[in-house]
XYZ file of C-alpha atoms in Angstrom:
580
model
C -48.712 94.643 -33.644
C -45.251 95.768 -34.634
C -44.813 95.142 -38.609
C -42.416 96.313 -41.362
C -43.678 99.828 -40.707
C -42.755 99.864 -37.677
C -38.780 98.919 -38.350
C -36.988 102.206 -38.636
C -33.531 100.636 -40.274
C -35.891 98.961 -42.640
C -37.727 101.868 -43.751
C -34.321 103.916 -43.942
C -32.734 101.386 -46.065
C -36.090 101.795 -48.587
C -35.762 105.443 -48.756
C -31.833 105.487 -49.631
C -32.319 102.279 -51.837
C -34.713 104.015 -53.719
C -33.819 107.689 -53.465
C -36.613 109.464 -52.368
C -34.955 111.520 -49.901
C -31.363 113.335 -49.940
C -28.464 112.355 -47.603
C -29.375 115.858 -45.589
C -32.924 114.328 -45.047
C -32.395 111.126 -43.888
C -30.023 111.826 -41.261
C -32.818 114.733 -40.178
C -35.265 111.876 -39.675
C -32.681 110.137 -37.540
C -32.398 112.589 -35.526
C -35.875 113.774 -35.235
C -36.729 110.277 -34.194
C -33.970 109.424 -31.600
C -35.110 113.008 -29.945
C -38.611 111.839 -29.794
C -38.132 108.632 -28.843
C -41.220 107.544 -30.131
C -40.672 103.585 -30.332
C -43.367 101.750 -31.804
C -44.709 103.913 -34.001
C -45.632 103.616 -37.869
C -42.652 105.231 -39.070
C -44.673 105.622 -42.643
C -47.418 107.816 -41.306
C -44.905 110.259 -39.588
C -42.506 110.826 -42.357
C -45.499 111.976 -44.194
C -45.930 113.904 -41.540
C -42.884 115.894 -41.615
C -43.834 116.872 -45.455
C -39.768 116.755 -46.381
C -39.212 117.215 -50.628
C -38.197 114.287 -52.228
C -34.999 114.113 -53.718
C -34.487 115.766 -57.027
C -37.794 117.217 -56.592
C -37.796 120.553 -54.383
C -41.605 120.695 -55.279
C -43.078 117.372 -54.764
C -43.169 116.107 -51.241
C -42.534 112.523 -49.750
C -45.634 110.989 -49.047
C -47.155 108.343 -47.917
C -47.894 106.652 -51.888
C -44.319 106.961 -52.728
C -42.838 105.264 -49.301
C -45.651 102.798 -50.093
C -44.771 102.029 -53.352
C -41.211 101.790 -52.126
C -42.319 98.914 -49.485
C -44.163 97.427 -52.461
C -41.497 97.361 -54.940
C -39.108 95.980 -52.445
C -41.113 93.548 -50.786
C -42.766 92.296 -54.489
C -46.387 93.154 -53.197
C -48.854 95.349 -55.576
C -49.573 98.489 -54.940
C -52.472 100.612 -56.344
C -53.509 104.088 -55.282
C -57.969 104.264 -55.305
C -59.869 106.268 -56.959
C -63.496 106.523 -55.623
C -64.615 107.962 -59.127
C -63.597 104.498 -60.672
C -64.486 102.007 -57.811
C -68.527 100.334 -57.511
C -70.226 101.613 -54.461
C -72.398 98.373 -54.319
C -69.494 96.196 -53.932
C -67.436 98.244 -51.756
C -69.971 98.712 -49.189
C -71.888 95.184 -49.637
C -68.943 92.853 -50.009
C -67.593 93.429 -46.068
C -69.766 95.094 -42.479
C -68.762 98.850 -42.266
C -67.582 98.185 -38.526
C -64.810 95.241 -40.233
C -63.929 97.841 -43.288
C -62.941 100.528 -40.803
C -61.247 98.894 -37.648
C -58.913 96.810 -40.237
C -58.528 99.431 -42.849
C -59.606 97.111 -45.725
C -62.192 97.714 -48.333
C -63.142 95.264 -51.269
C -62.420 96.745 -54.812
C -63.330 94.443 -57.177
C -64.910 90.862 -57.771
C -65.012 89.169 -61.104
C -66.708 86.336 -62.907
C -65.890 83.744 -60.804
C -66.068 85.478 -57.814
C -62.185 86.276 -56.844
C -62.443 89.482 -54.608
C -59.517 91.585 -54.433
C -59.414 93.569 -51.184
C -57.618 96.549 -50.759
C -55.274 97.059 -47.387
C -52.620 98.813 -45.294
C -50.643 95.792 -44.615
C -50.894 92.874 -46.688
C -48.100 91.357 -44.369
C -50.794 91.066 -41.259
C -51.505 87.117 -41.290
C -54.933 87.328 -38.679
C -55.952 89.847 -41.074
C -55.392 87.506 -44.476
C -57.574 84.544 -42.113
C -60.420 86.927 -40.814
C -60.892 88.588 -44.500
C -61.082 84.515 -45.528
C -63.488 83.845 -42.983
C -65.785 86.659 -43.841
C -65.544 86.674 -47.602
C -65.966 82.663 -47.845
C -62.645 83.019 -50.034
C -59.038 83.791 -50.188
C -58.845 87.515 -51.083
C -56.610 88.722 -53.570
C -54.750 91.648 -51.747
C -53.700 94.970 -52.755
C -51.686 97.727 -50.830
C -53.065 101.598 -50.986
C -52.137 104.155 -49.013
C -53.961 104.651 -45.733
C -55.068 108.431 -46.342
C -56.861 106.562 -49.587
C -58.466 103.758 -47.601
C -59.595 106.493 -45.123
C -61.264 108.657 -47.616
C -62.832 105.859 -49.422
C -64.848 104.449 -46.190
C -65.744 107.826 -45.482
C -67.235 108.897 -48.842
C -68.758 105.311 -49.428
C -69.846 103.633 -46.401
C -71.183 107.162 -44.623
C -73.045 107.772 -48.066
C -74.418 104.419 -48.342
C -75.668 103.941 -45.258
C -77.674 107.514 -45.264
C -79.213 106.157 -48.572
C -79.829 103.129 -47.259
C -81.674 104.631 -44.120
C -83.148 107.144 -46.183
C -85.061 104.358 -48.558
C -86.032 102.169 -45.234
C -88.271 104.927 -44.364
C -89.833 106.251 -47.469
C -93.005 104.619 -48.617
C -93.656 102.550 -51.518
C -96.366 105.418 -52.933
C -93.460 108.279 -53.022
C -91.794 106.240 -55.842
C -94.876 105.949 -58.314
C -94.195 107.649 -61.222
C -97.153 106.084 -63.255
C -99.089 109.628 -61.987
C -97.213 111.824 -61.099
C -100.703 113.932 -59.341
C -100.545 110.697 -56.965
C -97.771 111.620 -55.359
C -98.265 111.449 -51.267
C -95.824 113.515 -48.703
C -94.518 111.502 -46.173
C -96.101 111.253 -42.252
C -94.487 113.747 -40.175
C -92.321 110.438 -38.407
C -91.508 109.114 -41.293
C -90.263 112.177 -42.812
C -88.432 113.215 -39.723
C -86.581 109.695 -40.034
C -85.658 109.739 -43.707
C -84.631 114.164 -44.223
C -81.970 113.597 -41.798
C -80.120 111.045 -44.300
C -81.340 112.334 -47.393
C -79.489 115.773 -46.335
C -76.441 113.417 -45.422
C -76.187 112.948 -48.502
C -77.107 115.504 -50.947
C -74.182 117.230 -48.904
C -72.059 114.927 -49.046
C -72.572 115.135 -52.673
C -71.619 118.614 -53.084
C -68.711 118.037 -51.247
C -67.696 114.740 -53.474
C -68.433 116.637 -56.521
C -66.146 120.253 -55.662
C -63.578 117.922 -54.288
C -63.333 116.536 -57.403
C -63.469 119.645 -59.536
C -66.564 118.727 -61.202
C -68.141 120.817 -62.884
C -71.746 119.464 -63.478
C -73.848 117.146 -61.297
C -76.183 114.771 -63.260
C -78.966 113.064 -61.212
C -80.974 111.393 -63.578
C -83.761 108.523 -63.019
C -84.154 105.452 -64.750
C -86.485 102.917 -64.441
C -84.864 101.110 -61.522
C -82.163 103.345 -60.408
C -80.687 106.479 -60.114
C -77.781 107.510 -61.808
C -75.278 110.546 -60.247
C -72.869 111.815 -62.830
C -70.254 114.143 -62.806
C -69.013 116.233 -65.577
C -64.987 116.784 -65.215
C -62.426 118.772 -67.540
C -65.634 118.323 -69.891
C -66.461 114.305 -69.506
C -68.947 112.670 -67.286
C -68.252 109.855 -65.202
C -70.660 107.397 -63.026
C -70.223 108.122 -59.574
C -73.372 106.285 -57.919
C -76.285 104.173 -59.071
C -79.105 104.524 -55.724
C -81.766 102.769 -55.494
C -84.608 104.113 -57.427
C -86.720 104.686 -54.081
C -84.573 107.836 -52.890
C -84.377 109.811 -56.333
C -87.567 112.058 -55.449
C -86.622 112.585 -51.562
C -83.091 113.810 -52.980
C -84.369 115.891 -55.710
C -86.811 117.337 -53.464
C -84.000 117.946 -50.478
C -82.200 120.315 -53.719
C -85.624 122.227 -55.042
C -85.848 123.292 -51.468
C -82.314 124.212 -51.217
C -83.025 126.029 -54.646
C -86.213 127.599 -53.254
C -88.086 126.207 -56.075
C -91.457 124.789 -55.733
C -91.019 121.349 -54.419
C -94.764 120.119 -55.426
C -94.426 120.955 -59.039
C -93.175 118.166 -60.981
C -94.562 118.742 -64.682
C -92.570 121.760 -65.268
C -89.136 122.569 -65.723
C -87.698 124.780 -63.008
C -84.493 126.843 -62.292
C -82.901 127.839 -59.156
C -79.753 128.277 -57.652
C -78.468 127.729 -54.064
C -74.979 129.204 -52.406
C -72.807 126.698 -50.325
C -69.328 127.230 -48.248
C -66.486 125.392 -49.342
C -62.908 125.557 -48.063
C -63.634 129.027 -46.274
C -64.809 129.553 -49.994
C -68.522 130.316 -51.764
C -69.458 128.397 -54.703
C -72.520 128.449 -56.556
C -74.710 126.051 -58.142
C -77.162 126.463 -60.389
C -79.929 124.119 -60.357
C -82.511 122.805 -63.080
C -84.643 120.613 -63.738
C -87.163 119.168 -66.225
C -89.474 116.240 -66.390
C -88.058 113.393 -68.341
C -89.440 109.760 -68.671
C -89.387 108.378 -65.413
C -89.351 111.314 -63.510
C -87.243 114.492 -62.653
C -83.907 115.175 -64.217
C -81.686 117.575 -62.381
C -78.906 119.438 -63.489
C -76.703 121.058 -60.981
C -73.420 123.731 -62.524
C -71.323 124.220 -60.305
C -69.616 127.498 -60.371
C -66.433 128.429 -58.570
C -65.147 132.177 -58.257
C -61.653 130.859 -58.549
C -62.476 129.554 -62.004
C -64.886 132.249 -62.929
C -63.498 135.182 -62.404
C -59.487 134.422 -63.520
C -56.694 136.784 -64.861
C -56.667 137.653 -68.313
C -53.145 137.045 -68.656
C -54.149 133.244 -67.531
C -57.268 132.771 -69.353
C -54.641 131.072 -72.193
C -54.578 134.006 -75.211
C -51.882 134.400 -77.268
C -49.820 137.407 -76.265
C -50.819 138.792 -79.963
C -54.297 138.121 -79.250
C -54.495 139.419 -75.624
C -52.758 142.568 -77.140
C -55.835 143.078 -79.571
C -58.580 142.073 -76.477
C -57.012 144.420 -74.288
C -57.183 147.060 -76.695
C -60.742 146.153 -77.287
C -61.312 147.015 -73.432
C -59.382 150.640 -74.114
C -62.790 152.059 -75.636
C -65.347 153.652 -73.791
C -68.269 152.683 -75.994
C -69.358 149.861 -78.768
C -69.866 146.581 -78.312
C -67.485 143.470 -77.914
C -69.034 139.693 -78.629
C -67.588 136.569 -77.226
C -68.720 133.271 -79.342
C -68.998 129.744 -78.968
C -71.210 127.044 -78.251
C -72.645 126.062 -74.722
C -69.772 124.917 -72.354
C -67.016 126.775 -74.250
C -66.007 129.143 -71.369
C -67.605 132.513 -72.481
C -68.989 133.449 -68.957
C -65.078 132.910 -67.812
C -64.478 135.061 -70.492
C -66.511 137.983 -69.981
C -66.299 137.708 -65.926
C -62.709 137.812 -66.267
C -63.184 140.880 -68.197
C -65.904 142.473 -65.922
C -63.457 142.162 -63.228
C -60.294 143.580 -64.817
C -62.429 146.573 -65.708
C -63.737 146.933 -62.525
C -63.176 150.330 -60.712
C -65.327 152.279 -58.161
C -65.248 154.852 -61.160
C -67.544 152.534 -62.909
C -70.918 151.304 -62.807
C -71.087 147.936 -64.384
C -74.886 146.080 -65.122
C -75.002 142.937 -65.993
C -78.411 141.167 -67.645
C -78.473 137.402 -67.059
C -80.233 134.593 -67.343
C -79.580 132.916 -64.756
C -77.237 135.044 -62.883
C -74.095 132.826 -63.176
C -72.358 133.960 -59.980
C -73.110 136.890 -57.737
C -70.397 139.229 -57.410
C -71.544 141.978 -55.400
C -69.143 144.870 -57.068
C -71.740 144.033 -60.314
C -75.116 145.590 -60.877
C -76.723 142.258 -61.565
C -80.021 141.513 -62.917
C -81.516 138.229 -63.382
C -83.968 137.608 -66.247
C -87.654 136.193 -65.545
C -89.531 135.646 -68.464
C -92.684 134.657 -65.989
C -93.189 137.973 -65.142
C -92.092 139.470 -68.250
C -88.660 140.389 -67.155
C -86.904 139.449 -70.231
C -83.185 140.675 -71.630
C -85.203 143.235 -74.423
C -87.070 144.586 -71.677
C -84.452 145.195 -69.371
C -82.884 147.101 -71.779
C -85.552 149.824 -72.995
C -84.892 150.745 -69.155
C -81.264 150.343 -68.391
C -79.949 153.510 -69.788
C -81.687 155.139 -67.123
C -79.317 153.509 -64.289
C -76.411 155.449 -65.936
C -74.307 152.628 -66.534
C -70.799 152.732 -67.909
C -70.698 149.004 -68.694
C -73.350 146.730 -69.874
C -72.868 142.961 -70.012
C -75.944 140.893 -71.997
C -75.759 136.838 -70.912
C -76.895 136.528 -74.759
C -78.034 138.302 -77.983
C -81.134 135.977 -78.651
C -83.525 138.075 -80.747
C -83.365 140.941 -82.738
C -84.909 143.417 -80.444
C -82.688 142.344 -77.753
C -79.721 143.197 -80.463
C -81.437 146.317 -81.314
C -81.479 147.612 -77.776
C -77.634 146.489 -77.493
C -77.105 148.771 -80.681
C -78.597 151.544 -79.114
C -76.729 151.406 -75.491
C -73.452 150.857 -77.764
C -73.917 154.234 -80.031
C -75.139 156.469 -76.801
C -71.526 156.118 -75.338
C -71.901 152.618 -73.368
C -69.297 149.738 -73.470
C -71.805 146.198 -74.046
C -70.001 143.182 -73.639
C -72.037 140.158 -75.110
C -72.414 136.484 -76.236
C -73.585 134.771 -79.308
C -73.996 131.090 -80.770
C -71.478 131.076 -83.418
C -68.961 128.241 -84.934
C -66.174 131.564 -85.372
C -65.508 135.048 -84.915
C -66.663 136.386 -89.010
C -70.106 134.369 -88.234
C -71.099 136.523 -85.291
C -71.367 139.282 -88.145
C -73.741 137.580 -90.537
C -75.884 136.413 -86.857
C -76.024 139.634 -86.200
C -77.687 140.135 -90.028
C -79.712 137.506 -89.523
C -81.444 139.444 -86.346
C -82.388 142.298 -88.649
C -79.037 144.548 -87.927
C -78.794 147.155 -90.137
C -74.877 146.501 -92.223
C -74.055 150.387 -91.418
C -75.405 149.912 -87.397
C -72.873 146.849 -86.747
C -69.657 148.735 -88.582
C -70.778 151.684 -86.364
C -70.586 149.665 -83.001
C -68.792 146.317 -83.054
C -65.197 146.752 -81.962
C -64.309 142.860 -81.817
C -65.179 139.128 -81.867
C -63.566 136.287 -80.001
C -64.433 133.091 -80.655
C -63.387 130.405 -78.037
C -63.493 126.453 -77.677
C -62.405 124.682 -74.560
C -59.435 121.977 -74.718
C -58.308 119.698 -72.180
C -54.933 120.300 -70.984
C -52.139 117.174 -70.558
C -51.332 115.837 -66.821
C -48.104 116.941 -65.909
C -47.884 114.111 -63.752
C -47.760 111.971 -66.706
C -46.627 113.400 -68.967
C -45.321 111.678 -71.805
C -43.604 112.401 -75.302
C -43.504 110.683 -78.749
C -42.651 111.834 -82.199
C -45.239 112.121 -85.421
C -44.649 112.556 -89.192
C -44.600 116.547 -89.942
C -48.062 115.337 -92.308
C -49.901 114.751 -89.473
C -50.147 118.312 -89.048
C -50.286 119.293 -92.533
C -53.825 117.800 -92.499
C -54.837 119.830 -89.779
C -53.853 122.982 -91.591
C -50.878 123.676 -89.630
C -47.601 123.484 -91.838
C -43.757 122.553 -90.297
C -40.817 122.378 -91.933
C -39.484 119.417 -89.872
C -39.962 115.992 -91.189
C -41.195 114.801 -87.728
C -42.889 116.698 -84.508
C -42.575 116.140 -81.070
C -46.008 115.872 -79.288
C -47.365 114.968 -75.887
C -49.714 112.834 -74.236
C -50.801 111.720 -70.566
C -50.049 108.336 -70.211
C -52.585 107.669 -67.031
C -52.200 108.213 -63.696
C -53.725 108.083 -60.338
C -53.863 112.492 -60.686
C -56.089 112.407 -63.968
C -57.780 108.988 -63.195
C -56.143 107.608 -66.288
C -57.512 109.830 -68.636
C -54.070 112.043 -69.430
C -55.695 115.383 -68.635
C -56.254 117.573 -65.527
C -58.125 120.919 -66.189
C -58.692 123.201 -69.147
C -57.884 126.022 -70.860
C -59.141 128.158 -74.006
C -58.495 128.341 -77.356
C -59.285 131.579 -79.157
C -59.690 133.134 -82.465
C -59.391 137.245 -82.318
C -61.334 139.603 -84.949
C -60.211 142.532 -84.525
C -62.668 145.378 -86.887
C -60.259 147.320 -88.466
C -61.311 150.589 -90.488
C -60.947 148.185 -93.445
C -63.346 146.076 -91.771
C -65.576 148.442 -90.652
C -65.489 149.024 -94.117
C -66.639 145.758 -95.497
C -69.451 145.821 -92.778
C -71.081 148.789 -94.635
C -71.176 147.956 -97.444
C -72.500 144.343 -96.974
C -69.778 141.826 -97.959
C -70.027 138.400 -97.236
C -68.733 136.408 -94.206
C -66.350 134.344 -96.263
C -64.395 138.005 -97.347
C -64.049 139.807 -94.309
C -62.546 136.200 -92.706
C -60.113 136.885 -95.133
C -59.643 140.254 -94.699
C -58.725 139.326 -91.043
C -56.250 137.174 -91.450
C -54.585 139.346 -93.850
C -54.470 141.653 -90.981
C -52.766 139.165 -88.515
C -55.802 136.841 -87.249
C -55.342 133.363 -86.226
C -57.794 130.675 -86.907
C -59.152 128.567 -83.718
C -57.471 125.653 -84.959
C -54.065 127.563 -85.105
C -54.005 128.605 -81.434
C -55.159 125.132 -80.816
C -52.399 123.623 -83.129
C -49.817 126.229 -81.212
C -50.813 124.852 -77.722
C -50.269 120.998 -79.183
C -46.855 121.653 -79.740
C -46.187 123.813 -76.669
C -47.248 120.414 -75.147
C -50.081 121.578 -73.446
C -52.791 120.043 -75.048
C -53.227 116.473 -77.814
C -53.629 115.683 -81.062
C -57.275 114.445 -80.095
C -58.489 117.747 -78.371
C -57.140 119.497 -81.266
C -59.479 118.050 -83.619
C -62.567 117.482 -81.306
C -62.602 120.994 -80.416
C -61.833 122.424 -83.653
C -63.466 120.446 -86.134
């Protein structure tokens, strides 16, 4: 059936009316078509296809969405671009049959109160389409026009999913979901376990995939008492991706222990693990745990890419001043250098970053871990196991004896632990560390509270960074508006303009509405000085060497925080949350 799409001096006339594409261009796709001839075809899809830059914009392409929206505006029909993060698997997949969904390219999107169903489409022109949808849905649908690519990747990622968990709990028995006793657990027959691990590793893959897609960061599969939820973590936030039916949460979470290579039978303890999966000609790992919660197993699955992990310095987001004094932090050839924060505030990026940059065949580098985040096989890494008495104190009464240049210690936990990295740090060995600090002075008075002699810290520390995560502003949306100059007084951060010009995301279909996409650091540099060192020995108090330090040129958290506000990089909002 021939429609709008189809009409080339219709879909010319959109393109100049609105101008997407450049005189240059639109005679090109004149002539590229009357060369090919190719009559009948949707003229939509192929202009995507050429992948020619819209006009005024050398960098963004003309896609599909934008001829779409185009048609939409023109022809007065909405147009909405899907999100699969922000749609409800139960009524996508349950509202219309699969086979109907994907030979018309329509999928159901929402249903109210009263039981008006908007449906999602190509071509909301298509009249047999409008009576068929009526037919099956018992009522006139409200329609909606997304692009087909989104359509496509919705019934791929939904329907495919659902139908492997739906598959998957037709063939697991009643008895596999009692969680009254959790010894009465019974493995499946050897048919009915053939029949259900093909679709449970459907989708526990397809999960993966779903979740690096969509630059998650965490997975969250976590039981309730009739379902099971999958969460995401992104740019720091979680978001509801699934609820499955409760049957299918222990044949999933026992599909990722065995992926893990942890014991599949034990169910009282907690357990860690980690498993190594291929994506986009790329390795990613994902470190797995998971611990015994109320109505059964909780696991927790990081994902961590080597993109993310092991980034330039010069992109990590220090201030030039800053990176100056980290950089000369990595000139020494012994002493110790701490990176602080709280969980999730990007010290592994940190410290992998800097692994790397050091990296030479010169060197030999050890890292003690627990877990090992990522495996980079240039690293001497060792993973901790407390089990069998392989702990991070341990490790170190030994590791002098593999001659390393470079030590890296996941964490300073206990005061042994910070004894031994004393020790490596005065007998000529560069130890790169973490701690659990709020800023860079406290890592001084944690390292007191371990039983660290004053004089052995002033002898060995060379630096502190202290780093907080903030979610950066969609350039897609991106959006300005002014604020009084007080606004920023009460932060701390003093102007001498009467008003400031901030930024914002306003919400689009790039940062699912939330105004961000992605991350980047805020930091706070200590550098010890001889002054410093100074202060160390003889015992002052945290309060006076923070002010020695900023004497010297330090910047507070909230001031590189503050600096990246203005540069329009980051809000008002992460400011605060991160900095409080």
């Amino acid at each position: 059936m021939k429609t709008l799409y189809h009409d080339r001096e219709y879909i010319l006339k959109v393109l100049k009316d609105h101008d997407l594409l450049g005189q240059d261009h639109l005679r090109y796709i004149e002539e590229k078509y009357m060369v090919a001839r190719r009559r009948g075809i949707d003229l939509i899809q192929w202009i995507d296809s050429l992948e020619l830059p819209q006009k005024g914009k050398s960098t963004t392409l003309l896609t599909e969405a934008a001829i779409l929206q185009a048609i939409c505006q023109d022809q007065g029909w909405e147009f909405r671009r899907l999100d699969p993060l922000s749609l409800d698997i139960n009524i996508v997949t349950r509202v219309l049959p699969a086979s109907f969904a994907k030979r018309r390219y329509v999928l159901p999107i929402h249903q109210d109160t009263e039981n008006n169903i908007t449906v999602s489409c190509y071509y909301p022109g298509d009249k047999e389409l409008i009576d068929d949808l009526q037919r099956v849905l018992k009522t006139r649908p409200i329609l909606v026009v997304s692009p087909l690519k989104d359509i496509n990747r919705v019934i791929t990622e939904f329907f495919d999913f659902h139908l492997s968990i739906k598959a998957a709990r037709s063939s697991i028995t009643p008895a596999e979901n009692n969680i009254s006793n959790l010894e009465q657990y019974v493995k499946l027959s050897a048919m009915q376990g053939e029949r259900s691990e093909k679709h449970i590793n459907n989708a526990v893959d397809h999960l993966f995939q779903y979740a690096l897609n969509e630059r998650a960061s965490d997975i969250h599969i976590e039981p309730r008492r009739e379902e099971t939820l999958i969460r995401f973590r992104i740019d720091g936030v979680l978001h509801v991706v699934y609820r499955l039916p409760r049957e299918v949460h222990e044949a999933i979470c026992t599909r990722i222990k065995a992926l893990s290579r942890l014991d599949v039978a034990e169910k009282r303890r907690p357990q860690d693990g980690r498993i190594k999966v291929n994506w986009h000609d790329e390795d990613a790992e994902i470190r797995v745990s998971t611990v015994p919660v109320a109505f059964g197993e909780k696991v927790v699955l990081r994902i961590q890419n080597a993109e993310i992990l092991f980034t330039d310095l010069d992109d990590l987001g220090f201030r030039p001043e800053d990176l100056l004094k980290y950089k000369k932090f990595l000139e020494h050839t012994y002493g110790i250098v701490l990176v602080t924060g709280p969980t999730g505030s990007g010290k592994s990026t940190t410290l992998y970053s800097t692994l790397r940059h050091l990296n030479s065949p010169e060197l030999n580098i050890v890292t003690v871990e627990d877990p090992i985040e990522m495996v980079f096989e240039d690293f001497n890494q060792i993973g901790v196991q407390p089990a069998i008495g392989v702990t991070f104190s341990s490790i170190l009464r030994n590791i002098l004896r593999q001659d390393p240049d470079i030590v890296m210690i996941g964490e300073i936990r206990d005061s042994e632990t910070a004894r031994h990295s004393v020790q490596a740090a005065l007998t000529g060995h560069m130890v790169f560390s973490t701690l659990h600090t709020n800023d860079s002075a406290g890592a001084i008075t944690r390292l007191r509270d371990l039983g660290l002699e004053s004089y052995l810290i002033s002898s060995t520390l060379l630096g502190v960074v202290a780093q907080r995560l903030v979610r950066t502003i969609c350039q897609n949306c991106k959006v300005s508006y002014t604020v009084p100059a007080s606004k920023l007084e009460s932060l701390g951060y003093r102007v001498r303009e009467k008003e400031i010009t901030l930024y914002r995301g306003s919400g689009c279909r790039r940062c699912r509405n939330t105004g961000y996409y992605g991350r980047t650091g805020v930091y706070e540099v200590l550098a010890v000085t001889d002054e410093i060192k100074k202060m160390i020995h003889q015992g002052e108090p945290e309060l006076s060497i923070r002010k020695k330090a900023l004497s010297q040129g330090m910047k507070l958290l909230r001031y590189d925080a503050c600096r990246k506000m203005l540069a329009g990089i980051t809000t008002m909002d992460e400011v605060i949350r991160a900095t409080a």
